[in-house]
CSV table of C-alpha atoms and ligand atoms in Angstrom, one decimal:
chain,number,residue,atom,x,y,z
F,1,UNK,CA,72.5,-21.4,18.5
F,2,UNK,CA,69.1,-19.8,20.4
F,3,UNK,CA,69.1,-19.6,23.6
F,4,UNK,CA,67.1,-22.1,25.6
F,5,UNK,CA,63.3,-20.9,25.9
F,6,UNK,CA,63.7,-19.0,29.2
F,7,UNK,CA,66.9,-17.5,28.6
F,8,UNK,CA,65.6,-16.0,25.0
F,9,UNK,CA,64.7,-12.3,25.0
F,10,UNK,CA,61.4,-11.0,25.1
F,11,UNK,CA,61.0,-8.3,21.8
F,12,UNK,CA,59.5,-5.0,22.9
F,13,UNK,CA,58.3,-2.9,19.6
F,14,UNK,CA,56.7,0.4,19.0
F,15,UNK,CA,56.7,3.1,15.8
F,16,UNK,CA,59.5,4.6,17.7
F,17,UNK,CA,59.9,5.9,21.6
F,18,UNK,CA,56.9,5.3,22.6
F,19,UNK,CA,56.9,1.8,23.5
F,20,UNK,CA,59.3,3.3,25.8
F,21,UNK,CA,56.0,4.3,28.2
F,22,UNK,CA,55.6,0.4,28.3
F,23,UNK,CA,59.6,-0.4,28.4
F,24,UNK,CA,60.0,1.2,31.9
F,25,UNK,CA,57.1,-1.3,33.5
F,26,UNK,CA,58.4,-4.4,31.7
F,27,UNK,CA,62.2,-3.5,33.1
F,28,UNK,CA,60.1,-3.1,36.5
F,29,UNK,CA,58.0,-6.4,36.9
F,30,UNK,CA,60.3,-8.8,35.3
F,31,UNK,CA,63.9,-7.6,35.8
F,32,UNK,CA,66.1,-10.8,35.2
F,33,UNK,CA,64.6,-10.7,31.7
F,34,UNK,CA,66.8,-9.9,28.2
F,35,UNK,CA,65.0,-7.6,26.5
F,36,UNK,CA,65.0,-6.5,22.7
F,37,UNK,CA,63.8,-2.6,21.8
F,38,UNK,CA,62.4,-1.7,18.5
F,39,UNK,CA,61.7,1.6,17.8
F,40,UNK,CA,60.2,1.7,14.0
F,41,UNK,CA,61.1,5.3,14.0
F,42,UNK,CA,62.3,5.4,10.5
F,43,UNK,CA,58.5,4.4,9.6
F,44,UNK,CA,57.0,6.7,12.7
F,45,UNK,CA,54.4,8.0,12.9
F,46,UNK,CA,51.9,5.0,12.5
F,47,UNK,CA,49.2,6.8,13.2
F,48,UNK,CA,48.5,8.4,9.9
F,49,UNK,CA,49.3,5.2,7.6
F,50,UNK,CA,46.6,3.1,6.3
F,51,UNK,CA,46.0,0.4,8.1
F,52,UNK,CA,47.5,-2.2,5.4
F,53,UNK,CA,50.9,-0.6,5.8
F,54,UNK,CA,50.9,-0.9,9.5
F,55,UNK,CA,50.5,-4.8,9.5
F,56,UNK,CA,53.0,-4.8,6.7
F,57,UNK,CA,55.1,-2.8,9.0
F,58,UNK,CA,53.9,-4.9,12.5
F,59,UNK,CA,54.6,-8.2,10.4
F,60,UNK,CA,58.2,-7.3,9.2
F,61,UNK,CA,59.2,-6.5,12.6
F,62,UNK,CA,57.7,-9.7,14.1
F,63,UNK,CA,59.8,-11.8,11.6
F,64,UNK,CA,62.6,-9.8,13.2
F,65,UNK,CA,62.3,-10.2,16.7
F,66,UNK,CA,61.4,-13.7,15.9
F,67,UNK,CA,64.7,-14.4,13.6
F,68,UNK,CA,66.3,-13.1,16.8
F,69,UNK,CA,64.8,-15.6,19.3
F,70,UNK,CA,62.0,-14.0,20.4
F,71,UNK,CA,60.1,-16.1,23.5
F,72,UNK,CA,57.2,-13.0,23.6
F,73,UNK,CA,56.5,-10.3,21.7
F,74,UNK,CA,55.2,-7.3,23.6
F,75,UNK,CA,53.3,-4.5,20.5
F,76,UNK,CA,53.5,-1.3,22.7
F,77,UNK,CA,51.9,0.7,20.5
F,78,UNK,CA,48.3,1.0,20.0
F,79,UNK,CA,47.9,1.9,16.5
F,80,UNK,CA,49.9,-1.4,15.6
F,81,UNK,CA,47.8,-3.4,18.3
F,82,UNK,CA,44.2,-2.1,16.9
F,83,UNK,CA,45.7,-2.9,13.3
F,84,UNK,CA,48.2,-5.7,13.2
F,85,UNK,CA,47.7,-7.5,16.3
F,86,UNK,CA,45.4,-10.6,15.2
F,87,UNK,CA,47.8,-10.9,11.5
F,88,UNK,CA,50.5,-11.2,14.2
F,89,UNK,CA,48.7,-13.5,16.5
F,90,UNK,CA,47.7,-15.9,13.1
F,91,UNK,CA,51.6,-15.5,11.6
F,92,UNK,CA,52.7,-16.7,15.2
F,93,UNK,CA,49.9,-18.8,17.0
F,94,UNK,CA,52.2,-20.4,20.1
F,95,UNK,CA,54.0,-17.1,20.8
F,96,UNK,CA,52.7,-15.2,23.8
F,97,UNK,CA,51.8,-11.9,22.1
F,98,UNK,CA,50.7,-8.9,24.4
F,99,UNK,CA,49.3,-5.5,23.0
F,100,UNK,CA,48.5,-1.9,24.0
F,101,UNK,CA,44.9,-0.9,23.7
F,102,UNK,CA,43.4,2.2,25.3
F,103,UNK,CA,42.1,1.7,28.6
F,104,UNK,CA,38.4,2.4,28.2
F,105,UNK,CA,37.7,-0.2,30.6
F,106,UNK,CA,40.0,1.3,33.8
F,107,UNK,CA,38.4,4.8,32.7
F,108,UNK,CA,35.2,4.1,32.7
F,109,UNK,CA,35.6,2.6,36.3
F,110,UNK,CA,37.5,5.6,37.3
F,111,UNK,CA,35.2,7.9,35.7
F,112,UNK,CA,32.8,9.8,38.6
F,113,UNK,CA,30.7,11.4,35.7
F,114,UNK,CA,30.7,8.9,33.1
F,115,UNK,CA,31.9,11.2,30.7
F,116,UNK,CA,35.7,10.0,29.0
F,117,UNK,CA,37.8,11.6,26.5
F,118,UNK,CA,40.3,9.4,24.6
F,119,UNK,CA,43.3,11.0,23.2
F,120,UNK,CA,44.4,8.6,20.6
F,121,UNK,CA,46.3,8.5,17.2
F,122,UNK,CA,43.7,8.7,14.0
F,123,UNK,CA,44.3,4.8,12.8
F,124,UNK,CA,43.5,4.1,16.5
F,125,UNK,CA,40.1,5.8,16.6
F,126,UNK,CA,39.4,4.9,13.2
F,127,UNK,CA,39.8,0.9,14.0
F,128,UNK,CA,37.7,-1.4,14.0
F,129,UNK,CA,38.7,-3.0,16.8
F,130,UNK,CA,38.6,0.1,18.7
F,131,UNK,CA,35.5,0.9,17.6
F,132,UNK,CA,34.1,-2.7,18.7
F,133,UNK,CA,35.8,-2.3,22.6
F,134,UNK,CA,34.4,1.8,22.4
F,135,UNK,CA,30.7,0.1,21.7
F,136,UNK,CA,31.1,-2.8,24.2
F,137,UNK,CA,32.2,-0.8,27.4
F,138,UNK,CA,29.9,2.1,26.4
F,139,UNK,CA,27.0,-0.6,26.9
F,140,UNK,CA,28.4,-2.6,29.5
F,141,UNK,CA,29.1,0.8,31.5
F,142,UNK,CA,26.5,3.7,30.2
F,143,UNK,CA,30.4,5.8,29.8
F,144,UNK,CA,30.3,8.5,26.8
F,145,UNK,CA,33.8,8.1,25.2
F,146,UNK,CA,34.9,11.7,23.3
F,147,UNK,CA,37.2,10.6,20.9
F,148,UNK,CA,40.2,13.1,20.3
F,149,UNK,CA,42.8,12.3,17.6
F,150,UNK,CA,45.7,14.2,18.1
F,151,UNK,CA,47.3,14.8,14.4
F,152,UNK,CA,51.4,15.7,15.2
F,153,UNK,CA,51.6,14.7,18.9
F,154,UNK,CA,53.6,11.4,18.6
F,155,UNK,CA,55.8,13.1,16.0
F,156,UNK,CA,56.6,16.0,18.8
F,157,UNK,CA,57.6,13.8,21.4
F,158,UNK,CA,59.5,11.2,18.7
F,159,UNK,CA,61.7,14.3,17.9
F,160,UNK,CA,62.2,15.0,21.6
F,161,UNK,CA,60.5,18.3,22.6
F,162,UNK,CA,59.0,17.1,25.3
F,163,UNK,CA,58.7,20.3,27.3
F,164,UNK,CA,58.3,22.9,24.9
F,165,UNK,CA,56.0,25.6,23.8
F,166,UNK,CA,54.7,23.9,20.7
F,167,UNK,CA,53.9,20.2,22.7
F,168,UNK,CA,52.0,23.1,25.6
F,169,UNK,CA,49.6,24.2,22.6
F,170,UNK,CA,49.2,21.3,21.0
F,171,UNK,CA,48.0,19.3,24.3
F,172,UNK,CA,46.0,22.4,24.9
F,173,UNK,CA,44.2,22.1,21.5
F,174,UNK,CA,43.3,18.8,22.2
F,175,UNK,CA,42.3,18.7,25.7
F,176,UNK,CA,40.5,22.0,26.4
F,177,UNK,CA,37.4,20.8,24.7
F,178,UNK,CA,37.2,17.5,25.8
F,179,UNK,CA,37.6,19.4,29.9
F,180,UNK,CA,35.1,22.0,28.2
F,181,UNK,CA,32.6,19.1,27.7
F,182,UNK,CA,33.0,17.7,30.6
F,183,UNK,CA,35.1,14.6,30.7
F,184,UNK,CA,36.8,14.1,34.1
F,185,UNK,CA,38.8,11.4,32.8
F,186,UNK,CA,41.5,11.6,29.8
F,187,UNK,CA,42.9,7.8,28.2
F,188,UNK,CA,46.3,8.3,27.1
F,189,UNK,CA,45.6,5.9,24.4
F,190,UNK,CA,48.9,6.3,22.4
F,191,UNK,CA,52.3,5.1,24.0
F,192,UNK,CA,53.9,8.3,23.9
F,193,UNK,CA,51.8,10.0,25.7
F,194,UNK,CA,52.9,9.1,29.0
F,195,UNK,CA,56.2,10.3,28.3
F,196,UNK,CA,54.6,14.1,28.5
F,197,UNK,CA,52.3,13.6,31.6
F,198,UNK,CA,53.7,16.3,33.1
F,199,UNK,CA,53.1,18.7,30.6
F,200,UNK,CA,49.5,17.3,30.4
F,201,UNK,CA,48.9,17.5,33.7
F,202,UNK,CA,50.0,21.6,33.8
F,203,UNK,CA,47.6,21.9,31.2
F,204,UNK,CA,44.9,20.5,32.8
F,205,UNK,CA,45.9,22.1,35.9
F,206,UNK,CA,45.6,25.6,34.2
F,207,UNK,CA,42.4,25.2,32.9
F,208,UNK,CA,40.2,23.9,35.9
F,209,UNK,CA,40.0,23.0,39.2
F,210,UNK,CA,37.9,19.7,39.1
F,211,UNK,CA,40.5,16.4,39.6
F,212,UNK,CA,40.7,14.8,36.4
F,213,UNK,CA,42.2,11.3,36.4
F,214,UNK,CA,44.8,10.2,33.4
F,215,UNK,CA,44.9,6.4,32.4
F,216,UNK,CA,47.8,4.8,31.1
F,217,UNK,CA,48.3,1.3,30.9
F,218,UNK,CA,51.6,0.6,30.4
F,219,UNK,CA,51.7,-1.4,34.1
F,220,UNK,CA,48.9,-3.4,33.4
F,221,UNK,CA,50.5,-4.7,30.3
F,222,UNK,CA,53.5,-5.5,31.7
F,223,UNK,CA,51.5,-7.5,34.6
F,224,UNK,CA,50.0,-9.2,31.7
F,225,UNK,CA,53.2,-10.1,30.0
F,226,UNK,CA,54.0,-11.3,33.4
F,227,UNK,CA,51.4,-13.9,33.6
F,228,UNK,CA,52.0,-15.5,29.9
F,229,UNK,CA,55.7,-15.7,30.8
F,230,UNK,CA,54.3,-17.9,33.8
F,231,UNK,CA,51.6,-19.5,32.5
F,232,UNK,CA,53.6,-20.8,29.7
F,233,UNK,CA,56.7,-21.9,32.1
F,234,UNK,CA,59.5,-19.2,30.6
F,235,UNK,CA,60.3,-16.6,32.9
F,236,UNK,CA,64.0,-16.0,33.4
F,237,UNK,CA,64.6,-17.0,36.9
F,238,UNK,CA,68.9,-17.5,36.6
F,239,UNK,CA,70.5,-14.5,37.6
F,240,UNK,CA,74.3,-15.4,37.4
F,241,UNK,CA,74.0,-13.6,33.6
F,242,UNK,CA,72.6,-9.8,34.1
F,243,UNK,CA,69.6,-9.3,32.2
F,244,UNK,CA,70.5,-7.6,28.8
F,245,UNK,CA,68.8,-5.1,26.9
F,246,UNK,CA,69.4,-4.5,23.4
F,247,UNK,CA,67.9,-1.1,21.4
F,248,UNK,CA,67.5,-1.6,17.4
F,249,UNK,CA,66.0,1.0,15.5
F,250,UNK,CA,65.1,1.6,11.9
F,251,UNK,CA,66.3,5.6,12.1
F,252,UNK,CA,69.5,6.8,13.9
F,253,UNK,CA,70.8,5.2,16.7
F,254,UNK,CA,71.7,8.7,18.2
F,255,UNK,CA,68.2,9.3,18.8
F,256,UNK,CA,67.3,6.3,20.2
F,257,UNK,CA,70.4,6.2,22.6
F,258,UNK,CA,69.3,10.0,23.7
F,259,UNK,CA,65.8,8.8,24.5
F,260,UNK,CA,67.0,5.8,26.3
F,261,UNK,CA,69.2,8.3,28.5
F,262,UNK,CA,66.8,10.8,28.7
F,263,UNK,CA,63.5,9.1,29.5
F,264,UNK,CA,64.8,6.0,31.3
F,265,UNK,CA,68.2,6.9,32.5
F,266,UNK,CA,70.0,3.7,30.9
F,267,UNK,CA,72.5,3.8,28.5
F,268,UNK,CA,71.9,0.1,26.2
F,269,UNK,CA,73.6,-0.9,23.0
F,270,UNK,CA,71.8,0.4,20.0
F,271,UNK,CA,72.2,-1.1,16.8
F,272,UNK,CA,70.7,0.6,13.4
F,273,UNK,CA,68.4,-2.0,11.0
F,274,UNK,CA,68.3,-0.8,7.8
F,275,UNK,CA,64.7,-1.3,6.6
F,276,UNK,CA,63.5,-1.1,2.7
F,277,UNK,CA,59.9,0.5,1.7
F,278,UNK,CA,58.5,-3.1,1.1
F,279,UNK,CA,58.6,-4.1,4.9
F,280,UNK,CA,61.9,-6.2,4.5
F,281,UNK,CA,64.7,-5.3,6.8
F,282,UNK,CA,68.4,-5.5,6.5
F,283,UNK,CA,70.6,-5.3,9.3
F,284,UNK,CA,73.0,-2.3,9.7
F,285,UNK,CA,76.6,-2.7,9.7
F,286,UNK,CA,77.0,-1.7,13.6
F,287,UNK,CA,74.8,-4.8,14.6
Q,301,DGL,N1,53.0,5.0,20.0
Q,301,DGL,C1,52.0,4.7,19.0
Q,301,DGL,C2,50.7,4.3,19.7
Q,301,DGL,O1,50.6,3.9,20.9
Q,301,DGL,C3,51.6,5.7,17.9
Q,301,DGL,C4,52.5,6.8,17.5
Q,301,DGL,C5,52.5,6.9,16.0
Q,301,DGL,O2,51.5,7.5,15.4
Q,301,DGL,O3,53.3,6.3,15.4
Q,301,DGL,O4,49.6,4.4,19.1
């Protein structure tokens, strides 16, 4: 039997570790809440799919985290948001569904110069739903947005060199020209960007003086998340049951545990899903 509405878990999904950037604020603001953790890594990265075979991908997972009584659905990851996240919305039209979009808005605001670069996957820059927020706050706020795709970056930090010389020259790559044109603001508009802040803030370090201000919005979503569970009268307010949290991913469950140690500090049950090319899933044999 499901659990009643409150009790039921809220599902938490991203291409792989990433979502984990969001993860640590959701644990945060709502921490009597069971949580579910899908990390698509078997699928990762996201970011250089077409965008059909993201929703395909977004979709199947839903259906997952749905079968497993799902009260909200948190897409931490903004490739799948900018791609899937109205054919989500439309497949489940009660479900409080929150996203991950880049945070053009908060930069623009922080900006001093007006000038922004986004680092973001390819699908993400390419969307047309970015494309459609870049245009709107550009008007709204006279902010030029330098968009930055960074080809191999989520796969870096998905494999779990974090602090190493190759992650050093690829953040360089990317972020010495937008500095050298002059943005004083950087979006970290991917999810697992967050998890290498430091290393993006000694790179930025080394190449200027000026302050340059990073945006991430994992806390902002999670406040979000916080005011559906409200609005809609399901937050998890008994606390006689510790909040659970559950990892599932679509790769090996020995990465997923590592990253859970290593970038949170938490040790969770992680199950392995067995997932087919067509977007079905199977679930593994440790579930
Ligand atoms: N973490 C994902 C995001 O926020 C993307 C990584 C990938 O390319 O799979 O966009």
């Amino acid at each position: 039997m499901l659990p009643t509405l409150p009790d039921a878990p809220i599902g938490i999904f991203d291409s792989g570790v990433g979502g984990l950037s969001v993860l640590r604020h959701i644990r945060a603001q709502l921490p009597h809440e069971h949580l579910i953790y899908f990390a698509d890594s078997g699928f990762a990265p996201y970011g250089d799919k077409p965008e059909h075979v993201v929703t395909e991908r977004v979709l199947a997972i839903g259906a997952f985290l749905v079968e497993r009584g799902a009260k909200a659905i948190v897409v931490a990851c903004n490739t799948a948001t900018v791609a899937a996240i109205a054919a989500l919305r439309a497949r489940y039209p009660g479900m409080p569904i929150v996203g991950v979009e880049p945070g053009l808005k908060p930069a623009a605001s922080a900006s001093r110069n007006g000038v922004v670069g986004v680092l973001a996957t390819e699908r993400t820059l390419a969307g047309a739903k970015f494309l459609l927020l870049r245009d709107q706050i550009a008007a709204a706020t006279g902010a030029r947005f330098l968009l930055q795709p960074c080809h191999g970056l989520a796969d870096q930090i998905e494999f779990g060199t974090l602090d190493s010389n190759e992650t050093d020259a690829l953040l360089r790559r990317f972020i010495l020209p937008l500095l050298d044109e002059g943005a004083d603001t950087l979006v970290l508009g991917c999810t697992h960007y967050p998890l290498v802040q430091a290393s993006i803030e000694r790179v930025i370090a080394a190449a200027t003086d000026r302050p340059v201000t990073l945006i991430d919005t994992g806390e902002a979503v999670a406040r979000q998340l916080a005011r559906l569970l409200a609005a809609g009268g399901i937050v998890r307010s008994t606390t006689d049951v510790p909040a659970r949290l559950d990892g599932y991913t679509s790769a090996s469950s020995t990465a997923l545990s590592s990253a859970f140690t290593g970038l949170l500090g938490i040790d969770p049950p992680v199950h392995e899903v067995a997932a087919d090319g067509a977007g079905g899933m199977l679930i593994g044999q440790n579930n």
